[in-house]
Short mmCIF file of C-alpha atoms (C1' of nucleotides) in Angstrom, two decimals:
data_model
loop_
_atom_site.label_atom_id
_atom_site.label_comp_id
_atom_site.label_asym_id
_atom_site.label_seq_id
_atom_site.Cartn_x
_atom_site.Cartn_y
_atom_site.Cartn_z
CA MET A 28 -6.23 62.99 12.61
CA ARG A 29 -6.93 63.32 9.06
CA ARG A 30 -6.47 60.38 6.63
CA THR A 31 -3.50 60.62 4.16
CA PHE A 32 -4.14 60.76 0.58
CA HIS A 33 -2.66 60.74 -2.79
CA ARG A 34 -2.87 63.78 -5.40
CA ALA A 35 -3.68 62.14 -8.64
CA PRO A 36 -3.50 63.85 -12.10
CA GLU A 37 -6.58 65.27 -13.14
CA ALA A 38 -7.25 62.79 -16.10
CA GLU A 39 -6.43 59.69 -14.04
CA ARG A 40 -8.77 60.84 -11.03
CA ARG A 41 -11.72 61.62 -13.54
CA GLN A 42 -11.22 58.26 -15.07
CA GLU A 43 -11.23 56.44 -11.58
CA LEU A 44 -14.44 58.25 -10.57
CA ILE A 45 -16.01 57.19 -13.96
CA ALA A 46 -14.89 53.62 -13.72
CA ALA A 47 -16.31 53.50 -9.94
CA THR A 48 -19.53 55.11 -11.29
CA LEU A 49 -19.99 52.24 -13.84
CA ASP A 50 -19.26 49.58 -11.48
CA CYS A 51 -21.82 51.00 -9.13
CA ILE A 52 -24.37 50.87 -11.82
CA SER A 53 -23.63 47.64 -13.07
CA GLU A 54 -23.76 45.90 -9.65
CA LEU A 55 -26.45 48.29 -7.88
CA GLY A 56 -28.34 50.06 -10.59
CA LEU A 57 -28.68 53.68 -11.26
CA LYS A 58 -30.25 54.32 -7.82
CA GLY A 59 -27.36 52.56 -6.19
CA ALA A 60 -24.92 54.81 -7.66
CA THR A 61 -24.69 57.40 -5.06
CA VAL A 62 -22.05 59.83 -4.58
CA ARG A 63 -20.86 58.15 -1.42
CA GLU A 64 -20.83 54.64 -2.95
CA ILE A 65 -18.91 55.78 -6.00
CA THR A 66 -16.36 57.75 -4.15
CA ALA A 67 -15.95 54.97 -1.50
CA ARG A 68 -15.08 52.67 -4.40
CA ALA A 69 -12.78 55.13 -6.02
CA GLY A 70 -10.89 55.43 -2.67
CA VAL A 71 -11.73 59.01 -2.06
CA THR A 72 -14.23 61.11 -0.14
CA ALA A 73 -17.72 62.33 -1.35
CA GLY A 74 -16.76 65.97 -1.58
CA LEU A 75 -14.11 65.21 -4.34
CA VAL A 76 -16.88 64.61 -7.02
CA ARG A 77 -17.68 68.34 -7.16
CA HIS A 78 -14.22 69.13 -7.74
CA TYR A 79 -14.05 67.18 -10.82
CA PHE A 80 -17.86 67.28 -11.97
CA GLU A 81 -20.14 70.33 -11.63
CA THR A 82 -22.94 68.11 -10.69
CA LYS A 83 -23.52 64.33 -10.16
CA ASP A 84 -25.49 64.06 -13.43
CA GLN A 85 -22.63 65.39 -15.21
CA LEU A 86 -20.51 62.53 -13.93
CA ILE A 87 -23.21 60.03 -14.91
CA ALA A 88 -23.30 61.36 -18.48
CA ALA A 89 -19.47 61.23 -18.57
CA ALA A 90 -19.81 57.53 -17.52
CA TYR A 91 -22.30 56.95 -20.23
CA ARG A 92 -20.19 58.42 -23.06
CA SER A 93 -17.32 56.19 -21.64
CA LEU A 94 -19.48 53.10 -21.84
CA ILE A 95 -20.55 53.76 -25.37
CA ALA A 96 -17.04 54.15 -26.40
CA SER A 97 -15.99 50.86 -24.99
CA LEU A 98 -18.91 49.15 -26.71
CA THR A 99 -18.28 50.49 -30.13
CA GLU A 100 -14.81 51.51 -30.53
CA LYS A 101 -13.49 47.93 -31.46
CA ALA A 102 -16.25 47.41 -34.16
CA GLU A 103 -15.49 51.00 -35.64
CA ASN A 104 -11.90 50.39 -35.94
CA LEU A 105 -11.87 47.23 -38.20
CA THR A 106 -9.27 46.87 -40.87
CA GLY A 107 -8.85 44.46 -43.71
CA ASP A 108 -11.04 43.54 -46.56
CA PRO A 109 -14.79 44.01 -46.26
CA GLU A 110 -15.50 40.39 -45.81
CA SER A 111 -13.19 39.83 -42.98
CA ARG A 112 -14.33 43.20 -41.43
CA LEU A 113 -17.71 41.83 -41.47
CA ARG A 114 -16.66 38.54 -39.95
CA ASP A 115 -14.83 40.38 -37.27
CA PHE A 116 -17.89 42.58 -36.65
CA ILE A 117 -20.03 39.51 -35.71
CA VAL A 118 -17.29 37.96 -33.50
CA ILE A 119 -16.50 41.18 -31.51
CA ASN A 120 -20.22 42.15 -30.98
CA LEU A 121 -20.92 38.65 -29.56
CA THR A 122 -17.81 38.02 -27.32
CA GLU A 123 -16.26 39.63 -24.34
CA PRO A 124 -15.91 42.22 -23.41
CA VAL A 125 -18.74 43.66 -25.46
CA ALA A 126 -21.10 40.79 -24.49
CA ASN A 127 -21.46 40.07 -20.94
CA SER A 128 -24.05 40.77 -18.37
CA ARG A 129 -22.20 43.81 -16.99
CA SER A 130 -22.19 45.58 -20.42
CA LEU A 131 -25.94 44.76 -20.55
CA SER A 132 -26.87 46.02 -17.05
CA LEU A 133 -25.01 49.26 -17.97
CA TRP A 134 -26.47 49.62 -21.34
CA ALA A 135 -30.02 48.89 -19.98
CA ALA A 136 -29.76 51.28 -16.90
CA PHE A 137 -28.80 54.30 -19.51
CA ILE A 138 -31.27 53.42 -21.96
CA SER A 139 -33.97 53.43 -19.51
CA GLN A 140 -33.21 57.08 -18.85
CA VAL A 141 -32.78 58.14 -22.41
CA GLY A 142 -36.45 58.95 -22.98
CA SER A 143 -36.69 61.20 -20.21
CA ASP A 144 -32.89 62.84 -19.86
CA PRO A 145 -32.22 65.06 -22.77
CA VAL A 146 -28.50 65.03 -21.84
CA LEU A 147 -28.24 61.23 -22.19
CA ALA A 148 -30.64 61.21 -25.03
CA ALA A 149 -28.06 63.38 -27.19
CA VAL A 150 -25.24 61.26 -26.09
CA HIS A 151 -27.20 58.19 -27.13
CA ARG A 152 -28.31 59.18 -30.45
CA GLU A 153 -24.98 60.26 -31.60
CA GLY A 154 -23.30 57.05 -30.65
CA TYR A 155 -26.17 54.91 -32.11
CA LEU A 156 -26.08 56.63 -35.60
CA ALA A 157 -22.57 56.40 -35.94
CA PHE A 158 -22.64 52.73 -35.22
CA ARG A 159 -25.35 52.19 -37.77
CA ASP A 160 -23.78 54.27 -40.46
CA SER A 161 -20.54 52.29 -39.96
CA LEU A 162 -22.41 48.99 -40.53
CA GLU A 163 -24.22 50.29 -43.56
CA GLY A 164 -20.84 51.27 -45.06
CA LEU A 165 -19.49 48.03 -44.27
CA ILE A 166 -22.39 46.10 -45.98
CA ALA A 167 -22.01 48.42 -49.08
CA ASP A 168 -18.30 47.63 -49.51
CA PHE A 169 -19.14 43.80 -49.01
CA ARG A 170 -21.62 44.08 -51.69
CA VAL A 171 -19.36 45.82 -54.00
CA LEU A 172 -16.59 43.26 -53.48
CA ARG A 173 -18.96 40.47 -54.42
CA GLY A 174 -20.16 42.22 -57.63
CA LEU A 175 -23.43 43.62 -56.42
CA THR A 176 -24.91 47.09 -56.43
CA ALA A 177 -24.49 49.36 -53.47
CA ASP A 178 -28.05 50.69 -54.02
CA PRO A 179 -28.71 52.89 -51.04
CA GLY A 180 -32.07 51.61 -50.50
CA ILE A 181 -30.98 47.95 -50.27
CA CYS A 182 -27.87 48.88 -48.10
CA ARG A 183 -30.21 50.66 -45.72
CA ALA A 184 -32.69 47.89 -45.15
CA GLN A 185 -30.03 45.39 -44.90
CA ALA A 186 -28.05 47.49 -42.33
CA ILE A 187 -31.32 47.82 -40.27
CA ALA A 188 -31.97 43.98 -40.42
CA ILE A 189 -28.37 42.94 -39.41
CA ASN A 190 -28.10 45.73 -36.99
CA GLY A 191 -31.27 44.54 -35.39
CA LEU A 192 -30.19 40.90 -35.58
CA MET A 193 -26.89 41.63 -33.80
CA ASP A 194 -28.34 43.86 -31.36
CA GLY A 195 -30.91 41.00 -30.49
CA LEU A 196 -28.33 38.32 -30.42
CA TRP A 197 -26.07 40.41 -28.22
CA LEU A 198 -28.96 40.80 -25.84
CA GLU A 199 -29.71 36.98 -25.75
CA GLY A 200 -25.99 36.29 -25.11
CA CYS A 201 -25.75 38.83 -22.42
CA LEU A 202 -28.99 37.82 -20.56
CA ALA A 203 -28.55 34.05 -20.77
CA GLY A 204 -25.13 33.34 -22.25
CA ASP A 205 -25.08 29.95 -20.30
CA LEU A 206 -28.10 28.71 -22.47
CA PHE A 207 -25.80 28.76 -25.52
CA ALA A 208 -22.93 26.32 -26.43
CA ASP A 209 -19.47 27.69 -27.14
CA GLY A 210 -19.55 29.51 -30.38
CA GLU A 211 -23.12 28.76 -31.10
CA LEU A 212 -24.37 32.31 -31.03
CA ILE A 213 -21.57 33.21 -33.63
CA ARG A 214 -22.41 30.51 -35.69
CA ILE A 215 -25.94 31.38 -35.79
CA ALA A 216 -25.11 35.01 -36.40
CA THR A 217 -22.99 34.16 -39.36
CA GLY A 218 -25.32 31.97 -40.92
CA SER A 219 -28.09 34.56 -40.36
CA VAL A 220 -26.19 37.39 -41.87
CA GLU A 221 -25.47 35.20 -44.86
CA ALA A 222 -29.07 34.52 -45.20
CA LEU A 223 -30.05 38.24 -45.08
CA LEU A 224 -27.27 39.33 -47.26
CA GLY A 225 -28.04 36.47 -49.77
CA LEU A 226 -24.12 35.98 -49.82
CA SER A 227 -21.78 33.46 -48.17
CA LEU A 228 -19.03 34.46 -45.81
CA GLN A 229 -15.81 32.42 -46.85
CA GLY A 230 -13.86 31.01 -44.05
CA ALA A 231 -16.62 31.30 -41.59
CA GLY A 232 -17.72 28.61 -39.20
CA MET B 19 -59.90 68.21 8.35
CA ARG B 20 -59.07 65.00 6.75
CA ARG B 21 -59.49 64.59 3.04
CA THR B 22 -62.23 62.26 1.89
CA PHE B 23 -61.52 59.19 -0.14
CA HIS B 24 -62.90 56.26 -1.86
CA ARG B 25 -62.70 52.70 -0.67
CA ALA B 26 -61.79 50.59 -3.63
CA PRO B 27 -61.91 46.89 -4.05
CA GLU B 28 -58.53 45.08 -3.35
CA ALA B 29 -57.74 44.11 -7.02
CA GLU B 30 -58.67 47.42 -8.33
CA ARG B 31 -56.61 49.50 -5.97
CA ARG B 32 -53.69 47.16 -6.39
CA GLN B 33 -53.76 47.38 -10.15
CA GLU B 34 -54.06 51.20 -9.78
CA LEU B 35 -50.81 51.13 -7.82
CA ILE B 36 -48.97 48.86 -10.31
CA ALA B 37 -50.02 51.16 -13.23
CA ALA B 38 -48.83 54.37 -11.27
CA THR B 39 -45.60 52.49 -10.63
CA LEU B 40 -45.11 51.75 -14.18
CA ASP B 41 -45.90 55.24 -15.10
CA CYS B 42 -43.25 56.50 -12.75
CA ILE B 43 -40.52 54.19 -13.92
CA SER B 44 -41.20 54.94 -17.67
CA GLU B 45 -41.08 58.82 -17.18
CA LEU B 46 -38.51 59.10 -14.30
CA GLY B 47 -36.70 55.85 -14.28
CA LEU B 48 -36.51 53.37 -11.34
CA LYS B 49 -34.98 55.97 -8.98
CA GLY B 50 -37.83 58.30 -9.72
CA ALA B 51 -40.28 55.57 -8.77
CA THR B 52 -40.60 56.58 -5.10
CA VAL B 53 -43.43 55.59 -2.75
CA ARG B 54 -44.54 59.16 -2.64
CA GLU B 55 -44.44 59.82 -6.34
CA ILE B 56 -46.31 56.50 -7.11
CA THR B 57 -49.01 56.94 -4.55
CA ALA B 58 -49.64 60.69 -5.57
CA ARG B 59 -50.22 59.46 -9.01
CA ALA B 60 -52.51 56.70 -7.98
CA GLY B 61 -54.49 59.45 -5.94
CA VAL B 62 -53.71 58.07 -2.54
CA THR B 63 -51.27 58.75 0.31
CA ALA B 64 -48.02 57.14 0.72
CA GLY B 65 -49.07 54.89 3.67
CA LEU B 66 -51.42 52.92 1.74
CA VAL B 67 -48.49 51.02 -0.27
CA ARG B 68 -47.75 49.21 2.91
CA HIS B 69 -51.35 48.04 3.15
CA TYR B 70 -51.34 46.23 -0.24
CA PHE B 71 -47.65 45.27 -0.61
CA GLU B 72 -45.39 44.12 2.04
CA THR B 73 -42.51 46.25 0.88
CA LYS B 74 -41.80 48.57 -1.98
CA ASP B 75 -39.71 46.05 -3.66
CA GLN B 76 -42.68 43.60 -3.89
CA LEU B 77 -44.69 46.49 -5.66
CA ILE B 78 -41.92 46.85 -7.98
CA ALA B 79 -41.76 42.97 -8.74
CA ALA B 80 -45.50 42.96 -9.15
CA ALA B 81 -45.13 45.78 -11.63
CA TYR B 82 -42.54 43.94 -13.55
CA ARG B 83 -44.77 40.90 -13.83
CA SER B 84 -47.51 43.12 -15.23
CA LEU B 85 -45.10 44.51 -17.83
CA ILE B 86 -43.96 41.12 -19.08
CA ALA B 87 -47.65 39.92 -19.37
CA SER B 88 -48.63 42.97 -21.24
CA LEU B 89 -45.53 42.64 -23.70
CA THR B 90 -46.05 38.94 -24.32
CA GLU B 91 -49.70 37.86 -23.88
CA LYS B 92 -50.86 39.19 -27.48
CA ALA B 93 -48.05 37.28 -29.13
CA GLU B 94 -48.78 34.06 -27.12
CA ASN B 95 -52.45 33.92 -27.84
CA LEU B 96 -52.41 33.96 -31.44
CA THR B 97 -54.90 31.94 -33.46
CA GLY B 98 -55.20 30.61 -37.17
CA ASP B 99 -52.86 28.74 -39.46
CA PRO B 100 -49.20 28.92 -38.73
CA GLU B 101 -48.37 31.27 -41.41
CA SER B 102 -50.91 33.98 -40.41
CA ARG B 103 -49.75 33.32 -36.87
CA LEU B 104 -46.20 34.03 -37.77
CA ARG B 105 -47.19 37.11 -39.76
CA ASP B 106 -49.26 38.30 -36.75
CA PHE B 107 -46.25 37.71 -34.51
CA ILE B 108 -44.20 40.12 -36.55
CA VAL B 109 -46.79 42.75 -36.54
CA ILE B 110 -47.72 42.60 -33.03
CA ASN B 111 -44.23 43.05 -31.78
CA LEU B 112 -43.40 46.08 -34.08
CA THR B 113 -46.51 48.06 -33.53
CA GLU B 114 -48.05 49.77 -30.60
CA PRO B 115 -48.73 49.06 -27.74
CA VAL B 116 -45.69 46.76 -27.72
CA ALA B 117 -43.22 48.80 -29.67
CA ASN B 118 -43.26 52.34 -28.01
CA SER B 119 -40.58 54.28 -26.19
CA ARG B 120 -42.63 53.70 -22.86
CA SER B 121 -42.39 50.00 -23.25
CA LEU B 122 -38.53 50.16 -24.06
CA SER B 123 -38.05 52.49 -20.91
CA LEU B 124 -39.74 50.09 -18.55
CA TRP B 125 -38.24 47.08 -20.10
CA ALA B 126 -34.70 48.62 -19.97
CA ALA B 127 -35.20 49.63 -16.26
CA PHE B 128 -35.90 46.13 -15.23
CA ILE B 129 -33.34 44.51 -17.36
CA SER B 130 -30.73 46.68 -15.63
CA GLN B 131 -31.65 45.15 -12.33
CA VAL B 132 -31.96 41.59 -13.32
CA GLY B 133 -28.46 40.79 -13.04
CA SER B 134 -28.30 42.04 -9.47
CA ASP B 135 -31.91 41.23 -8.17
CA PRO B 136 -32.60 37.60 -7.75
CA VAL B 137 -36.47 38.12 -7.63
CA LEU B 138 -36.43 40.17 -10.70
CA ALA B 139 -34.21 37.55 -12.28
CA ALA B 140 -36.65 34.72 -11.63
CA VAL B 141 -39.59 36.80 -13.10
CA HIS B 142 -37.66 37.53 -16.04
CA ARG B 143 -36.16 34.14 -16.89
CA GLU B 144 -39.70 32.72 -16.89
CA GLY B 145 -41.26 35.09 -19.14
CA TYR B 146 -38.21 34.83 -21.42
CA LEU B 147 -38.27 31.14 -21.98
CA ALA B 148 -42.04 30.98 -22.45
CA PHE B 149 -41.58 33.44 -25.14
CA ARG B 150 -38.88 31.76 -27.11
CA ASP B 151 -40.50 28.41 -26.65
CA SER B 152 -43.70 29.51 -28.10
CA LEU B 153 -41.89 31.16 -31.02
CA GLU B 154 -39.93 27.92 -31.50
CA GLY B 155 -43.28 26.05 -31.55
CA LEU B 156 -44.68 28.36 -34.16
CA ILE B 157 -41.66 27.92 -36.45
CA ALA B 158 -41.91 24.05 -36.20
CA ASP B 159 -45.73 24.32 -37.23
CA PHE B 160 -44.84 26.63 -40.10
CA ARG B 161 -42.06 24.34 -41.33
CA VAL B 162 -44.38 21.37 -41.31
CA LEU B 163 -47.05 23.19 -43.20
CA ARG B 164 -44.47 23.80 -45.90
CA GLY B 165 -43.47 20.21 -46.00
CA LEU B 166 -40.04 20.59 -44.29
CA THR B 167 -38.73 18.74 -41.26
CA ALA B 168 -39.44 19.90 -37.87
CA ASP B 169 -35.68 19.10 -36.87
CA PRO B 170 -35.05 20.33 -33.14
CA GLY B 171 -31.76 21.55 -33.90
CA ILE B 172 -32.99 23.49 -37.01
CA CYS B 173 -35.98 24.93 -35.23
CA ARG B 174 -33.89 25.91 -32.28
CA ALA B 175 -31.36 27.93 -34.32
CA GLN B 176 -34.03 29.49 -36.31
CA ALA B 177 -35.95 30.55 -33.24
CA ILE B 178 -32.84 31.98 -31.77
CA ALA B 179 -32.09 34.05 -34.79
CA ILE B 180 -35.67 35.26 -35.42
CA ASN B 181 -36.16 35.94 -31.68
CA GLY B 182 -32.95 37.94 -31.89
CA LEU B 183 -34.00 39.78 -35.02
CA MET B 184 -37.36 40.57 -33.76
CA ASP B 185 -35.86 41.78 -30.25
CA GLY B 186 -33.31 43.92 -32.28
CA LEU B 187 -35.96 45.50 -34.50
CA TRP B 188 -38.33 46.10 -31.72
CA LEU B 189 -35.51 47.93 -30.00
CA GLU B 190 -34.67 50.04 -33.02
CA GLY B 191 -38.38 51.01 -33.40
CA CYS B 192 -38.84 51.85 -29.79
CA LEU B 193 -35.53 53.87 -29.56
CA ALA B 194 -36.02 55.85 -32.72
CA GLY B 195 -39.30 55.18 -34.32
CA ASP B 196 -39.18 58.42 -36.11
CA LEU B 197 -36.25 57.14 -38.33
CA PHE B 198 -38.46 54.80 -40.04
CA ALA B 199 -41.11 55.24 -42.59
CA ASP B 200 -44.65 53.76 -41.89
CA GLY B 201 -44.57 50.06 -42.12
CA GLU B 202 -40.93 49.94 -43.04
CA LEU B 203 -39.84 47.97 -40.08
CA ILE B 204 -42.47 45.39 -40.64
CA ARG B 205 -41.60 45.20 -44.24
CA ILE B 206 -38.00 44.73 -43.17
CA ALA B 207 -38.80 42.16 -40.67
CA THR B 208 -41.04 40.13 -42.93
CA GLY B 209 -38.30 40.07 -45.62
CA SER B 210 -35.77 39.07 -43.19
CA VAL B 211 -37.72 36.27 -41.47
CA GLU B 212 -38.47 34.86 -44.95
CA ALA B 213 -34.61 34.96 -45.66
CA LEU B 214 -33.75 33.30 -42.32
CA LEU B 215 -36.49 30.49 -42.67
CA GLY B 216 -35.74 30.03 -46.37
CA LEU B 217 -39.62 30.20 -47.04
CA SER B 218 -41.92 32.96 -48.20
CA LEU B 219 -44.76 34.41 -46.34
CA GLN B 220 -47.55 34.59 -48.83
CA GLY B 221 -49.92 37.38 -48.34
CA ALA B 222 -47.32 39.56 -46.75
CA GLY B 223 -46.71 43.09 -47.96
"C1'" DG C 13 -80.60 53.73 10.72
"C1'" DA C 14 -76.50 51.51 14.14
"C1'" DG C 15 -72.21 49.15 14.81
"C1'" DG C 16 -68.40 46.94 13.19
"C1'" DT C 17 -64.42 46.08 10.06
"C1'" DA C 18 -60.58 47.64 7.83
"C1'" DA C 19 -58.96 50.66 4.08
"C1'" DT C 20 -57.24 55.06 4.09
"C1'" DT C 21 -55.08 59.33 6.04
"C1'" DA C 22 -51.80 61.87 8.61
"C1'" DT C 23 -47.84 62.20 11.18
"C1'" DT C 24 -43.48 60.69 12.53
"C1'" DC C 25 -38.77 58.75 12.46
"C1'" DA C 26 -34.18 57.24 11.26
"C1'" DA C 27 -31.43 56.71 7.49
"C1'" DG C 28 -29.55 58.42 3.21
"C1'" DT C 29 -29.41 61.98 -0.51
"C1'" DG C 30 -26.72 65.73 -3.18
"C1'" DT C 31 -24.34 69.68 -2.19
"C1'" DA C 32 -21.73 73.63 -0.02
"C1'" DC C 33 -17.78 75.05 2.31
"C1'" DA C 34 -13.99 75.71 5.60
"C1'" DA C 35 -9.82 73.24 7.09
"C1'" DT C 36 -5.78 70.77 5.74
"C1'" DA C 37 -1.80 68.73 3.71
"C1'" DA C 38 0.44 66.96 -0.72
"C1'" DG C 39 3.35 68.27 -4.05
"C1'" DC C 40 5.83 71.66 -6.69
"C1'" DA C 41 8.94 75.72 -7.58
"C1'" DA C 42 12.44 78.58 -5.73
"C1'" DT D 19 14.25 74.28 3.63
"C1'" DT D 20 10.22 77.78 2.64
"C1'" DG D 21 6.09 79.33 0.76
"C1'" DC D 22 2.28 78.68 -2.61
"C1'" DT D 23 -1.29 76.35 -5.09
"C1'" DT D 24 -4.91 73.34 -4.92
"C1'" DA D 25 -6.38 68.55 -4.58
"C1'" DT D 26 -8.55 66.38 -0.98
"C1'" DT D 27 -10.76 65.82 3.35
"C1'" DG D 28 -14.28 66.28 6.88
"C1'" DT D 29 -18.35 68.29 8.59
"C1'" DA D 30 -22.73 70.44 8.09
"C1'" DC D 31 -27.23 71.36 5.93
"C1'" DA D 32 -31.65 70.94 3.95
"C1'" DC D 33 -34.08 67.63 1.89
"C1'" DT D 34 -35.88 62.98 0.34
"C1'" DT D 35 -36.41 58.30 1.38
"C1'" DG D 36 -39.13 53.74 2.99
"C1'" DA D 37 -41.42 52.38 6.80
"C1'" DA D 38 -44.08 52.20 11.33
"C1'" DT D 39 -48.17 53.55 13.72
"C1'" DA D 40 -52.13 55.92 15.49
"C1'" DA D 41 -56.23 58.36 14.16
"C1'" DT D 42 -60.16 58.54 11.35
"C1'" DT D 43 -63.76 57.53 8.03
"C1'" DA D 44 -66.02 54.81 4.22
"C1'" DC D 45 -68.62 51.09 3.63
"C1'" DC D 46 -70.88 46.50 4.40
"C1'" DT D 47 -74.06 43.88 7.47
"C1'" DC D 48 -77.76 43.53 10.41
#
DNA sequence: GAGGTAATTATTCAAGTGTACAATAAGCAA
DNA sequence: TTGCTTATTGTACACTTGAATAATTACCTC
């Protein structure tokens, strides 16, 4: 007797498959994300993948797009004045759900393939540049607020430095969050961004 | 007729297998590092892996140890006064062979497994803490040289921030080195480290 | 040179891989 | 209810995987 099943709406089932894929990758790595393991976690059988994705690689690429969106959407939709946006930017990127070991595992798994997989490389660069551009705009706005020039060369250099700092602290936090006291990373990040900008962030720490 | 072969010294053949493993991982990812592909690149047949390593996983772990050593040994054997050591630290970590897309692919492939593989996790944390401790010592030395206190709390916070900054800039350089002009990352890093330390690095660009 | 040791090859095996495809049943429309 | 569409299942296939093992040959010692 064949097992009973539920017919799900297309968008919903696609999303379930993508979520199961990310679960597999974070727990078992890319090589553990087999069609059988993915579909088992999604509660369906292996054949169904081909109904929603032309190939397994396309499912993987869709999962990467989904991950990038979840890691960047909060930081790209900030509201308020430039100063509070900058403070929120720091906090969001160094606290859950952006900063945890699962995010790092996923991010690293895909990054390791970006150099050799053109499809993933395209997905990556698109998301990366958008992220850095939004940070550069944020810095320019903040400088203007404090009466400084928004000189493109300066903004670019500061965006590169602060982007690097935030990436690195995010890494440290994900890899060994237990080595830091509560709020320590955010305090260090805030002080460092102030030092790099040469400006103080009122209301911080 | 059986193919001719060369009997290599144990250390040499082990090293060849490890090198071939890293090549596979950097070009094809962890899932592309199969026993057959690795041994083909090393110029031997698949069965030989079992003669040098009890299991494939042990070969992978050995490759990870080798990678960490190649990424950190130069920065941990600096000589000279604290200031030139700090400048060398910046340059070494942002130029070849530490900073290139191959290093990043390899590093990311292993990092993605650190969360789920206890053996790799141990290898990782050992290397990471040694690296950060040496940076913290370097910062303390430099502060003393400039007549400042070597207060542990301050040194720790500055080490975390500078470690994060360097990690992040290394990442950016590896991922998209073509987006930066010659020496741009080093200039940004030097200026940022000065800002974070509140001290200037004489003789720096 | 001769003989022994063990590094290396070649072959085999069971388990797991992505994909193709026919069979089936869930849900909708009438 | 009846019939239709198609989402989903179950099975099969060709191929790859890591590992085990027997057969061979390179190299060292004497």
